[in-house]
PDB file of C-alpha atoms in Angstrom:
ATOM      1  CA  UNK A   1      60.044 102.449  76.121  1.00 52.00           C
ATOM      2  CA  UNK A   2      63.626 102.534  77.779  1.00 53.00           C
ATOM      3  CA  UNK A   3      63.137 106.005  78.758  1.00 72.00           C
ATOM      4  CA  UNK A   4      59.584 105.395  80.256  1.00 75.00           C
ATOM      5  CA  UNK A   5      61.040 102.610  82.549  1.00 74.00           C
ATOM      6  CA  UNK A   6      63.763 105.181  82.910  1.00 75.00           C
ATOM      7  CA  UNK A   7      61.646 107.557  84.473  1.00 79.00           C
ATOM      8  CA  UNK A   8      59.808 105.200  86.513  1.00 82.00           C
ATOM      9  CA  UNK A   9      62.976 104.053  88.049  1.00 81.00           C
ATOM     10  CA  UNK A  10      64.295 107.929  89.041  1.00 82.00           C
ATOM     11  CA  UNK A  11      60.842 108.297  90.331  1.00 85.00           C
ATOM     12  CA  UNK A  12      60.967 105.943  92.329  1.00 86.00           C
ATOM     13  CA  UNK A  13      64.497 106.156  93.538  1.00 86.00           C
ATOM     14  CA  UNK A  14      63.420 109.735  94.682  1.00 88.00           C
ATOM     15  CA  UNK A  15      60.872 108.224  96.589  1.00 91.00           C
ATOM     16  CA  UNK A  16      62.316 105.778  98.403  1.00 90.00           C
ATOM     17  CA  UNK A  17      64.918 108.483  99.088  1.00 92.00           C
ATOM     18  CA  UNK A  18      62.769 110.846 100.499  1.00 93.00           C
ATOM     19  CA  UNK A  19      60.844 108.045 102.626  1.00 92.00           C
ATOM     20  CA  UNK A  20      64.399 106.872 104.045  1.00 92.00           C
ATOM     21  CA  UNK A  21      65.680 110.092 104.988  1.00 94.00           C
ATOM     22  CA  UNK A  22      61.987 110.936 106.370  1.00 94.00           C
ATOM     23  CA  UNK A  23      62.609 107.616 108.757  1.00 93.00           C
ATOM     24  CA  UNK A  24      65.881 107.322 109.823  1.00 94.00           C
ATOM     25  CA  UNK A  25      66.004 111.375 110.407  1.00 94.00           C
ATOM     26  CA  UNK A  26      62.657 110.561 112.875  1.00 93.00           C
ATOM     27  CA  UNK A  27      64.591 107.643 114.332  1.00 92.00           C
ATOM     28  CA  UNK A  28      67.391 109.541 115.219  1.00 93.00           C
ATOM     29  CA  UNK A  29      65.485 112.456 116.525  1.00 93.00           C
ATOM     30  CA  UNK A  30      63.240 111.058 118.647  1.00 91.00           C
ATOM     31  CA  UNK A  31      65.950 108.919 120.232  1.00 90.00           C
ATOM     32  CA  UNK A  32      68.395 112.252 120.772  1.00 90.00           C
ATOM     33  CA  UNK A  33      65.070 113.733 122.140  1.00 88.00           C
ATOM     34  CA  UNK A  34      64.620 111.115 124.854  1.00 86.00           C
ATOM     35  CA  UNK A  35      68.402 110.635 125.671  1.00 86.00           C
ATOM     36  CA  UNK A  36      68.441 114.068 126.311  1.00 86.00           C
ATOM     37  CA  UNK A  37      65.253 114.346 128.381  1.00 86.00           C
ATOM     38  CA  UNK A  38      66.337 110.863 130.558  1.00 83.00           C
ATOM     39  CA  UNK A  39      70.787 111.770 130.463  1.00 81.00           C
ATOM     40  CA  UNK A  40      70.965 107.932 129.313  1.00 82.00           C
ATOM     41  CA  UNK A  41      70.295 105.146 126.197  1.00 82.00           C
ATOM     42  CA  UNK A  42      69.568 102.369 126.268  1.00 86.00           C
ATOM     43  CA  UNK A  43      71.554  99.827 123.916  1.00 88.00           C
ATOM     44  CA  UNK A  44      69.104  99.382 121.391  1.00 87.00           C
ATOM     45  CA  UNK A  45      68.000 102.915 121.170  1.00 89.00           C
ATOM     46  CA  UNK A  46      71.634 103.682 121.221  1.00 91.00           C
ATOM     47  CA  UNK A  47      72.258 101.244 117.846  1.00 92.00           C
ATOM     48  CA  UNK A  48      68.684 102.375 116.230  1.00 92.00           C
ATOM     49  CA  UNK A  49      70.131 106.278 116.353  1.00 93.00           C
ATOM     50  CA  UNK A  50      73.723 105.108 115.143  1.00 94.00           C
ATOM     51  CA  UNK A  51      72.332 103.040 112.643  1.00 94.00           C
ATOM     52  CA  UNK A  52      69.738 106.068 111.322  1.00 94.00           C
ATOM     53  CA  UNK A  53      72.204 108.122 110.792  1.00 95.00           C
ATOM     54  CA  UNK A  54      74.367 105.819 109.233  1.00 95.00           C
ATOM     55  CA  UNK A  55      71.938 104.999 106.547  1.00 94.00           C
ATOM     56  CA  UNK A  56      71.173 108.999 106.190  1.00 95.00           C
ATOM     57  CA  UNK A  57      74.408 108.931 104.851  1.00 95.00           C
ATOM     58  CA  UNK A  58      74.504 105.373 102.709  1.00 93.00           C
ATOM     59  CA  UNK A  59      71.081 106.984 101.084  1.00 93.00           C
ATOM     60  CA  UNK A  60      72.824 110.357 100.268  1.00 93.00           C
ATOM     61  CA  UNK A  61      75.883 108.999  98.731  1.00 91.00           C
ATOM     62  CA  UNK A  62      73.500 106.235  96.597  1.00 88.00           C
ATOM     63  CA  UNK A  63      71.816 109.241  95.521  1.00 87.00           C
ATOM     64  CA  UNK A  64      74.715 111.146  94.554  1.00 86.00           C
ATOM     65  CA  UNK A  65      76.282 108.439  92.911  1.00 82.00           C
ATOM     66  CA  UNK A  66      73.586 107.674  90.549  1.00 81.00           C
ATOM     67  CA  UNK A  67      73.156 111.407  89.430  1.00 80.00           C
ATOM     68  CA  UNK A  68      77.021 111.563  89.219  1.00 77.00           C
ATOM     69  CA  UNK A  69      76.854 108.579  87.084  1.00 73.00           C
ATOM     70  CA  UNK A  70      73.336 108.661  84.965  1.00 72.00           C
ATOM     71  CA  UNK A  71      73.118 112.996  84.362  1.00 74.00           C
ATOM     72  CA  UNK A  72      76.611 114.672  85.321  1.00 69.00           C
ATOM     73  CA  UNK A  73      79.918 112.792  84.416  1.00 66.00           C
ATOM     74  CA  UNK A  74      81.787 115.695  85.486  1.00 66.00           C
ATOM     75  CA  UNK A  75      81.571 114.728  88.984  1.00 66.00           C
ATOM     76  CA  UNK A  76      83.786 111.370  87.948  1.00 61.00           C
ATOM     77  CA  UNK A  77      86.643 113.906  89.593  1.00 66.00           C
ATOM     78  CA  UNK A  78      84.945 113.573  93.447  1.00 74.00           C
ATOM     79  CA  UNK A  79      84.669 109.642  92.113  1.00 76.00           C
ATOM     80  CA  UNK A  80      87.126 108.527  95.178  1.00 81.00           C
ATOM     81  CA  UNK A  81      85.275 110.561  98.153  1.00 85.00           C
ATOM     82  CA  UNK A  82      81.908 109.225  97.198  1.00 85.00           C
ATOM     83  CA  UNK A  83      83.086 105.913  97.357  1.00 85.00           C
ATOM     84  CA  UNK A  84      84.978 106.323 100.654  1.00 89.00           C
ATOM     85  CA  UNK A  85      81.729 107.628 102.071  1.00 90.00           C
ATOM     86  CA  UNK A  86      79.756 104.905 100.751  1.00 90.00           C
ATOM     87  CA  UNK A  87      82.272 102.561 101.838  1.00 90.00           C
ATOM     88  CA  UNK A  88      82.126 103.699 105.494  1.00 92.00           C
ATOM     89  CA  UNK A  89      78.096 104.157 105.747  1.00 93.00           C
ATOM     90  CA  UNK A  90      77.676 101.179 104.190  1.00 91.00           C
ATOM     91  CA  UNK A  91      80.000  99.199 106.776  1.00 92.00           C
ATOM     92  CA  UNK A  92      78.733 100.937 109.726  1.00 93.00           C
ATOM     93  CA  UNK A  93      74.935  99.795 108.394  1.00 92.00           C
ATOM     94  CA  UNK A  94      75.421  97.015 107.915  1.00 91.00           C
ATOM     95  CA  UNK A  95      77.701  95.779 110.972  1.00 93.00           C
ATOM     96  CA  UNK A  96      74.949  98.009 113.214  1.00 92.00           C
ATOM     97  CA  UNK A  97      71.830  96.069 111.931  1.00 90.00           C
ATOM     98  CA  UNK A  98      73.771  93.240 112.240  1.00 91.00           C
ATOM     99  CA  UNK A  99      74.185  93.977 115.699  1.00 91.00           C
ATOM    100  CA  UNK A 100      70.438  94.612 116.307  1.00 88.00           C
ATOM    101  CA  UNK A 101      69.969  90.890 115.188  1.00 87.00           C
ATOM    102  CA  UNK A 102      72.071  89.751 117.359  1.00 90.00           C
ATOM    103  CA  UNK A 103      70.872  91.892 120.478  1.00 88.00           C
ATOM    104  CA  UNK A 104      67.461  90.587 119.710  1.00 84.00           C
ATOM    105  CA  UNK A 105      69.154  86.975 119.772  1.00 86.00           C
ATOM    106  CA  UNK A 106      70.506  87.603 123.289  1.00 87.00           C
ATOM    107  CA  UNK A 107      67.254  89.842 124.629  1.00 84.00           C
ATOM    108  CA  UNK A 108      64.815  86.870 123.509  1.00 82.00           C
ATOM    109  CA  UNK A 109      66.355  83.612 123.273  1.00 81.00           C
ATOM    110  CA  UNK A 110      67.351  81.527 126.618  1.00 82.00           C
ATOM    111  CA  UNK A 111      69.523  78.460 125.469  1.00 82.00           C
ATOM    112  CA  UNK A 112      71.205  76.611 128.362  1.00 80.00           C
ATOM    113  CA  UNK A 113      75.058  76.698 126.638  1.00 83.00           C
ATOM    114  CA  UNK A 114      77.566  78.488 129.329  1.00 86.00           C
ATOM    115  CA  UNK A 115      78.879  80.312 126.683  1.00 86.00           C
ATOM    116  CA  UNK A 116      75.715  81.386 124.964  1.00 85.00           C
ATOM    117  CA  UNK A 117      74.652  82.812 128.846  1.00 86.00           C
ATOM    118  CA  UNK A 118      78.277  84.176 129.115  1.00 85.00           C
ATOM    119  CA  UNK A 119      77.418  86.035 125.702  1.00 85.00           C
ATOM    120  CA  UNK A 120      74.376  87.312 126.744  1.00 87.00           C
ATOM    121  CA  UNK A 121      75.176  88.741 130.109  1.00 88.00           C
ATOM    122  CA  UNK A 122      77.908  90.923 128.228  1.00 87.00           C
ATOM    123  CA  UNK A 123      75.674  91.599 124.997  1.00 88.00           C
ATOM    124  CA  UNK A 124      76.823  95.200 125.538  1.00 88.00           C
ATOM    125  CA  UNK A 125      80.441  94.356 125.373  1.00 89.00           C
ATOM    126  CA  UNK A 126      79.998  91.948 122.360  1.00 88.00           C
ATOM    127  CA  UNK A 127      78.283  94.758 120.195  1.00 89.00           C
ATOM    128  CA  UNK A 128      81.164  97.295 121.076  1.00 90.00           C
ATOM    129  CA  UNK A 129      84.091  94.371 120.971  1.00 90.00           C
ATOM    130  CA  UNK A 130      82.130  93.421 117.218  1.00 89.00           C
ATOM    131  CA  UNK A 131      82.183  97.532 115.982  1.00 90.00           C
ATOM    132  CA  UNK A 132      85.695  98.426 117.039  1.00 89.00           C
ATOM    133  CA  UNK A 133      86.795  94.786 115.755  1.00 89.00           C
ATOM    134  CA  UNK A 134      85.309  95.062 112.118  1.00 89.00           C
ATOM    135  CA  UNK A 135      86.278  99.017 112.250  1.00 88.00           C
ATOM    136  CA  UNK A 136      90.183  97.851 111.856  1.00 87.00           C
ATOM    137  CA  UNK A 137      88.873  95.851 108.937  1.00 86.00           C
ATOM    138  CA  UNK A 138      87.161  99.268 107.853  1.00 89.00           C
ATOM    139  CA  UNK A 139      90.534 101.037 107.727  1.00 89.00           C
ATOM    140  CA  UNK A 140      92.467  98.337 105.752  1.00 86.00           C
ATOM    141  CA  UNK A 141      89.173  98.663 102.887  1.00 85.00           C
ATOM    142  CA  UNK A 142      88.992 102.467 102.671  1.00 88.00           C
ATOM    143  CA  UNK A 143      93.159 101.766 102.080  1.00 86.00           C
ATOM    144  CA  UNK A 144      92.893 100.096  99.570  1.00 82.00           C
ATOM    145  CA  UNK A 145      89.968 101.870  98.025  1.00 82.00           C
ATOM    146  CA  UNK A 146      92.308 104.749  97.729  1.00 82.00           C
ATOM    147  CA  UNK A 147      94.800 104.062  95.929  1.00 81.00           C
ATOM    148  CA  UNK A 148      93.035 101.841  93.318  1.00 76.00           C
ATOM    149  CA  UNK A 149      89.718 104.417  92.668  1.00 73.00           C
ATOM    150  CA  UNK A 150      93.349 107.212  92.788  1.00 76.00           C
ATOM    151  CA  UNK A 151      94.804 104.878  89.953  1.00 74.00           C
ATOM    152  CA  UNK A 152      91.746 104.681  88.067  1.00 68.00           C
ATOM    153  CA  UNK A 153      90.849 107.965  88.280  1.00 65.00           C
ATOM    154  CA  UNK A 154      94.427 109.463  87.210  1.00 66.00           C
ATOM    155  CA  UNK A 155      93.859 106.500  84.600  1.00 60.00           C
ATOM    156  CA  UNK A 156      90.946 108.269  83.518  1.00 56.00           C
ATOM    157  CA  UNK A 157      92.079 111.598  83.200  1.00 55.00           C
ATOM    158  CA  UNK A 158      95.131 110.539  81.006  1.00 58.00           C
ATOM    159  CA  UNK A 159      92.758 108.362  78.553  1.00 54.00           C
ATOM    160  CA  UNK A 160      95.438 105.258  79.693  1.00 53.00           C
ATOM    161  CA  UNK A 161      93.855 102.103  79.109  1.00 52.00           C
ATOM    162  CA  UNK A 162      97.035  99.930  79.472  1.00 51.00           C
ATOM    163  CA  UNK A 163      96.588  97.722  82.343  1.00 55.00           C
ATOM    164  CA  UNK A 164      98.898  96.732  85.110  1.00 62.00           C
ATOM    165  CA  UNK A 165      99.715  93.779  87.040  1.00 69.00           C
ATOM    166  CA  UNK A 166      99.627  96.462  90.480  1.00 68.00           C
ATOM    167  CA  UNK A 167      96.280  98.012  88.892  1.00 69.00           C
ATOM    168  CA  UNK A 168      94.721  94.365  88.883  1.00 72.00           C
ATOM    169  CA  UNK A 169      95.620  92.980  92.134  1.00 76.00           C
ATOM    170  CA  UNK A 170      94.450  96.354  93.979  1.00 73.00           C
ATOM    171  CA  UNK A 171      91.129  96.669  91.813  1.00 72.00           C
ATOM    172  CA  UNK A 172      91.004  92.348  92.660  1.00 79.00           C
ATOM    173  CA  UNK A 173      91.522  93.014  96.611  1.00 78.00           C
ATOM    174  CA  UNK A 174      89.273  96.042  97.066  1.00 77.00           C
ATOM    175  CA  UNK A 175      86.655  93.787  95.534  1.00 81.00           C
ATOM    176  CA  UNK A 176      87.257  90.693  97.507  1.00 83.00           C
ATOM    177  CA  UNK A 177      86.851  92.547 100.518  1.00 82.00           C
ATOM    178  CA  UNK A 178      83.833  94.651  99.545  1.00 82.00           C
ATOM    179  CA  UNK A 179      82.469  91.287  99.442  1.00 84.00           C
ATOM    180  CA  UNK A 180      83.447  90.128 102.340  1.00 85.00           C
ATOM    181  CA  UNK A 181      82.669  93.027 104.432  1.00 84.00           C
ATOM    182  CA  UNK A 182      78.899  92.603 102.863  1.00 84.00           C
ATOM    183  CA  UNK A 183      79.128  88.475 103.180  1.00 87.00           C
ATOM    184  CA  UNK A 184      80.282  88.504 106.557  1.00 90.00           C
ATOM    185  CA  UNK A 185      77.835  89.929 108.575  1.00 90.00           C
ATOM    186  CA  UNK A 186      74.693  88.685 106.166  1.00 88.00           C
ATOM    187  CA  UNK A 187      75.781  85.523 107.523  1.00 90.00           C
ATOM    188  CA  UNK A 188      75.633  86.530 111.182  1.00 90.00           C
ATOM    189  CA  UNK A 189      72.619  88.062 110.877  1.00 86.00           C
ATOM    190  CA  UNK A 190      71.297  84.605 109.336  1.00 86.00           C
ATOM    191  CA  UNK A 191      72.487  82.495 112.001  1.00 89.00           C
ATOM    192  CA  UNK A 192      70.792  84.453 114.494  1.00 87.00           C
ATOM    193  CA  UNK A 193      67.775  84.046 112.546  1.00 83.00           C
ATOM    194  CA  UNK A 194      68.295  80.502 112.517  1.00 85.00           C
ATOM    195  CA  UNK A 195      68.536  80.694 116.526  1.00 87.00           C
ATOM    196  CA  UNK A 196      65.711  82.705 117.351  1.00 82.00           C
ATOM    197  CA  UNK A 197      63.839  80.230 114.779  1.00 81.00           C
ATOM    198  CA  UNK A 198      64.911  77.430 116.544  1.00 83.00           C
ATOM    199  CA  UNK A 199      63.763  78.615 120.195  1.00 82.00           C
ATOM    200  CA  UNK A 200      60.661  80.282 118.993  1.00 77.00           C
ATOM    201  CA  UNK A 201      59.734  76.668 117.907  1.00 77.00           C
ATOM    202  CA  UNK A 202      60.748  75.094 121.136  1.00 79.00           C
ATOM    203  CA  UNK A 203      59.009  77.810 123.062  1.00 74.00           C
ATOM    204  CA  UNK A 204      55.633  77.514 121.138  1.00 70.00           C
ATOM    205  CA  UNK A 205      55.829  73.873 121.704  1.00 75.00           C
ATOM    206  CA  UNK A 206      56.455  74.080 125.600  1.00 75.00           C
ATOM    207  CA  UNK A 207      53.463  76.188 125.219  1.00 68.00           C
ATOM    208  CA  UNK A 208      50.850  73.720 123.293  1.00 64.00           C
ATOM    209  CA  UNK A 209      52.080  70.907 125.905  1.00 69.00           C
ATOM    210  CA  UNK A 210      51.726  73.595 128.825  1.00 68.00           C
ATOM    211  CA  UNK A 211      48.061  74.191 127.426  1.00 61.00           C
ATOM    212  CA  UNK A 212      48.377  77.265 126.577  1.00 57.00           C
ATOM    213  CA  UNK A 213      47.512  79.879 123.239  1.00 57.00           C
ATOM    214  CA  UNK A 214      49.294  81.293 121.023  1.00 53.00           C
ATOM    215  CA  UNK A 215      48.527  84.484 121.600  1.00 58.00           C
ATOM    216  CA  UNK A 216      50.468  84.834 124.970  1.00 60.00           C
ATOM    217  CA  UNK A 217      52.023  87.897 124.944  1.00 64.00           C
ATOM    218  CA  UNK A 218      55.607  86.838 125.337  1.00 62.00           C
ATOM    219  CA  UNK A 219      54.791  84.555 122.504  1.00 63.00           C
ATOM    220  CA  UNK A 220      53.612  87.982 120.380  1.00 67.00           C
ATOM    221  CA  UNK A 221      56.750  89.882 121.309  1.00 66.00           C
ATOM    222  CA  UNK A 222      58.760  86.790 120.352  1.00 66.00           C
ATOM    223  CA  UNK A 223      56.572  86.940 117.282  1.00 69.00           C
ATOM    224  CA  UNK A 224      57.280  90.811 116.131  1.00 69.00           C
ATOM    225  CA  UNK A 225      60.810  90.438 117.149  1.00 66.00           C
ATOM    226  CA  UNK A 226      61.273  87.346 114.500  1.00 70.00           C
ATOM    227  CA  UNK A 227      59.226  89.596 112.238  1.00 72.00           C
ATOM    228  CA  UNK A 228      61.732  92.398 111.706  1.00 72.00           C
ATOM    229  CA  UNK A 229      64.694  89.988 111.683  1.00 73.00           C
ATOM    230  CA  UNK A 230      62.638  88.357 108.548  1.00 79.00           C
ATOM    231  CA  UNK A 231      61.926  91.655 106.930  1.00 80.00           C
ATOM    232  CA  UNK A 232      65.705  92.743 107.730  1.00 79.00           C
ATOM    233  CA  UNK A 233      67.570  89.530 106.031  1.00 82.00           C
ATOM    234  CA  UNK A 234      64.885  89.738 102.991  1.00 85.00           C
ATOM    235  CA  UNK A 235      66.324  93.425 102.240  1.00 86.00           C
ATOM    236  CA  UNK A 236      69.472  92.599 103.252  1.00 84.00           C
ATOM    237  CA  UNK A 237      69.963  90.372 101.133  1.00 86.00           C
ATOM    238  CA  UNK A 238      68.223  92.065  98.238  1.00 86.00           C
ATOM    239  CA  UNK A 239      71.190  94.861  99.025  1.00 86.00           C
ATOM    240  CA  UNK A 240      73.912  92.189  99.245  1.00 84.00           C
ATOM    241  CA  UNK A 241      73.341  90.412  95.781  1.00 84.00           C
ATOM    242  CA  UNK A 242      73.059  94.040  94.385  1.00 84.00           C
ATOM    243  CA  UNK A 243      76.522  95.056  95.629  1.00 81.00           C
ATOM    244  CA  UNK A 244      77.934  91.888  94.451  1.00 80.00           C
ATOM    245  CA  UNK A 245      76.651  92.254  91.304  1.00 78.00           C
ATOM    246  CA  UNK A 246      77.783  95.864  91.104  1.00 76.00           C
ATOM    247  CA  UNK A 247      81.337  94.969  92.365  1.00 72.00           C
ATOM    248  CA  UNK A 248      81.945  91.493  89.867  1.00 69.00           C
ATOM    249  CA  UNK A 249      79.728  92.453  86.993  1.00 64.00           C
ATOM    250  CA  UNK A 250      81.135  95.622  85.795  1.00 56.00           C
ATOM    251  CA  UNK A 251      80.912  95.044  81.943  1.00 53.00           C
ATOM    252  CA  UNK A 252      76.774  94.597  82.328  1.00 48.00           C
ATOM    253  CA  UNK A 253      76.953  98.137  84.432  1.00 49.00           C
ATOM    254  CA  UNK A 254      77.792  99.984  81.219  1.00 51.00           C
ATOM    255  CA  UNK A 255      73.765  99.241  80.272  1.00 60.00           C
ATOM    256  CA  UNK A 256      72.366 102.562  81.627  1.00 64.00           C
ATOM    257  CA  UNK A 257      68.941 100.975  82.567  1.00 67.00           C
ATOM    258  CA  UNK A 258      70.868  98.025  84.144  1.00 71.00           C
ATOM    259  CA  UNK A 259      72.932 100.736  86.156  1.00 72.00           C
ATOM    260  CA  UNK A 260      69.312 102.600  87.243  1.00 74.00           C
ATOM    261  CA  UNK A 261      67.535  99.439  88.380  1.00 77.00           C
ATOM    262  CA  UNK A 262      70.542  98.775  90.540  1.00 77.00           C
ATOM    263  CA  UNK A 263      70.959 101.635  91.912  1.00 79.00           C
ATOM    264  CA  UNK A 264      67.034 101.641  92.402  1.00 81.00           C
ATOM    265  CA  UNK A 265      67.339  98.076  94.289  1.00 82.00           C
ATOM    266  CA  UNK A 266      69.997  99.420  96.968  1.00 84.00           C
ATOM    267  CA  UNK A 267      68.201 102.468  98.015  1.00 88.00           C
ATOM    268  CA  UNK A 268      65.434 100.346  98.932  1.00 88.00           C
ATOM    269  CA  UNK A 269      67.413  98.650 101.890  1.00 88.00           C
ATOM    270  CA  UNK A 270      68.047 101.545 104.470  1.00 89.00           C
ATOM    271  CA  UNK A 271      64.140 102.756 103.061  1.00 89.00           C
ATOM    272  CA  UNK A 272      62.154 100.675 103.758  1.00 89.00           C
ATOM    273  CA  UNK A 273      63.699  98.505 106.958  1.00 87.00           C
ATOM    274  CA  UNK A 274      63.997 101.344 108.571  1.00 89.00           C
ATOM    275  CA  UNK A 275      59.944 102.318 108.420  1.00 87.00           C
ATOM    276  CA  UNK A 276      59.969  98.748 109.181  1.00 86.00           C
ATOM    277  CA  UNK A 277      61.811  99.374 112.458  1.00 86.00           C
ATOM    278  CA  UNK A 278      59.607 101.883 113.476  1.00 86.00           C
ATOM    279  CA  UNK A 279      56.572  99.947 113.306  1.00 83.00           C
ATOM    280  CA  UNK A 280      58.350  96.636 115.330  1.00 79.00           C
ATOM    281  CA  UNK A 281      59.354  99.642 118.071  1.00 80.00           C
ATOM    282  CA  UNK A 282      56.442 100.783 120.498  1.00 81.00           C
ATOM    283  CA  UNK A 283      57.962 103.909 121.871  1.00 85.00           C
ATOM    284  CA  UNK A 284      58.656 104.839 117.696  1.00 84.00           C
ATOM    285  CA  UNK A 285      55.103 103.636 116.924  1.00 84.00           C
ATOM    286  CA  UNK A 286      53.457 105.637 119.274  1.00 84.00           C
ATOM    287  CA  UNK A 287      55.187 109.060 118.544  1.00 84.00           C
ATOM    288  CA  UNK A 288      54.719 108.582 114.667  1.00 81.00           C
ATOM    289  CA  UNK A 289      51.436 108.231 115.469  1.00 82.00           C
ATOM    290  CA  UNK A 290      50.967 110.816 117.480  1.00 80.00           C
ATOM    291  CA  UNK A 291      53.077 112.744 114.850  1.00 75.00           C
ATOM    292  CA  UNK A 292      50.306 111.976 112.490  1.00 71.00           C
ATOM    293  CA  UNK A 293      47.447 112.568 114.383  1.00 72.00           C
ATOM    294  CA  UNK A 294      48.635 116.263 115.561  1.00 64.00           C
ATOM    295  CA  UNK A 295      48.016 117.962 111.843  1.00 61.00           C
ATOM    296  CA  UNK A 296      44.393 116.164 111.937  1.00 59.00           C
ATOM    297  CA  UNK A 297      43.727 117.612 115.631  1.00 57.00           C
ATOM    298  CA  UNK A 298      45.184 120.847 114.796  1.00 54.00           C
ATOM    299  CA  UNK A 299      42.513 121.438 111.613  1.00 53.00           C
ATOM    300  CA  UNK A 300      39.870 120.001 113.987  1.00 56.00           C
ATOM    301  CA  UNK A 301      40.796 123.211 116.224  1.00 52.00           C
ATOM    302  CA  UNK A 302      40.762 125.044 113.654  1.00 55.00           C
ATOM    303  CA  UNK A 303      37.387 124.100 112.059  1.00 53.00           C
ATOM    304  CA  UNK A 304      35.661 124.636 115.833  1.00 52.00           C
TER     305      UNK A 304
END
């Protein structure tokens, strides 16, 4: 039975692999394509791409992580470089689609507070001031990451289990601020949520006394936009309490099916909410579209 559900979990972790890569690699090349055709980007096409390849990455080291870990325990030697890289992709993801939230925030919402309209007139600067900000945070992680996954690992190789008072308060602060760096901008994301919630609802209602439907198509756009800041914090934080457990719940890791599901539950974030960005985006919409209509038109040619 375990190795059944086994299977079914590497199946589908291979799937959702394959799907993310698929997604984020058409992302990315369809917004190179058009920067290159226009010479310019536009903020949110220039987050999408950085974010899309960002999460090629996260998926990669996921995958190689889990094989590293589930079929080939020799690989416990490149232990400290897959972390690293999974470190950085992951902060980079997340801090990006954290970013998109908060660029949809400041593209839809219109609250009267000076410094909400100071905000938004420099969204641009905010996004780069909030990437190069958390990036010194970024170096001070991948620090400490070092050295304790280098202690652990020369730990390993020696067969020393003796612990140390230094080995416990590096392996204590590289876990703190794994969760932090995860907790942090969940909780931005959520509160611009909350704010696009919040004017949605007043504009809806300024509508109804105003007369008109529902189906205005500001009101739609408002509507999509809320709908892939939903799907985002869903997955999100699907990924978050995964990591969290990962990071503070060691002991239960040692269960190999425990490990799998895990593992299975954090490739699904930069899967599927990427497909999902595609499908809130109209210029991505159309082209995978068009994308999938070509093979049909191209055996309809063929057949004539």
């Amino acid at each position: 039975m375990i190795t059944l559900v086994s299977s079914i979990i590497s199946i589908l972790m291979v799937a959702e692999f394959v799907l993310g890569n698929f997604v984020n690699g058409f992302i990315a090349l369809v917004n190179c394509n058009d920067w290159l055709r226009k010479q310019k980007v536009s903020l949110a096409d220039g987050i999408l791409t950085a974010l899309a390849v960002c999460r090629i990455v996260l998926l990669w080291t996921i995958l190689i992580n889990w094989y590293a870990t589930m079929y080939n325990p020799a690989l416990y030697s490149l232990r400290i470089v897959i972390r690293v890289a999974w470190t950085v992709s992951n902060h980079f993801s997340n801090w990006l689609a954290t970013s998109l939230s908060i660029f949809y925030l400041f593209k839809i919402a219109n609250f009267s507070s000076l410094i909400f309209l100071h905000l938004k007139w420099r969204v641009k600067s905010v996004v780069l001031m909030m990437i190069l900000g958390t990036s010194v945070i970024l170096f001070f992680q991948v620090a400490v990451l070092s050295i304790d996954e280098t202690i652990q690992t020369s730990e390993y190789e020696r067969n020393i289990t003796e612990k140390t008072k230094l080995r416990d308060i590096l392996h204590l602060s590289n876990m703190t601020l794994l969760t932090l760096t995860n907790f942090i901008p969940f909780t931005m994301s959520l509160v611009s949520f909350l704010l696009l919630i919040f004017f949605l609802w007043k504009h809806l209602r300024k509508m109804q006394l105003n007369g008109k439907r529902s189906q205005d198509p500001s009101t739609k756009v408002h509507i999509k936009a809320m709908q892939t800041v939903i799907s985002f914090l869903f997955l999100f934080a699907t990924y978050m309490l995964t990591v969290i457990l990962t990071i503070w719940n060691s002991n239960e890791l040692q269960k190999e099916l425990v490990q799998m599901l895990f593992q299975a539950l954090a490739i699904t974030y930069p899967s599927i909410h990427s497909f999902i960005l595609i499908w809130t985006n109209r210029k991505l919409t159309q082209t995978f579209l068009s994308f999938l209509w070509q093979p049909r038109c191209w055996l309809k040619v063929k057949g004539t």
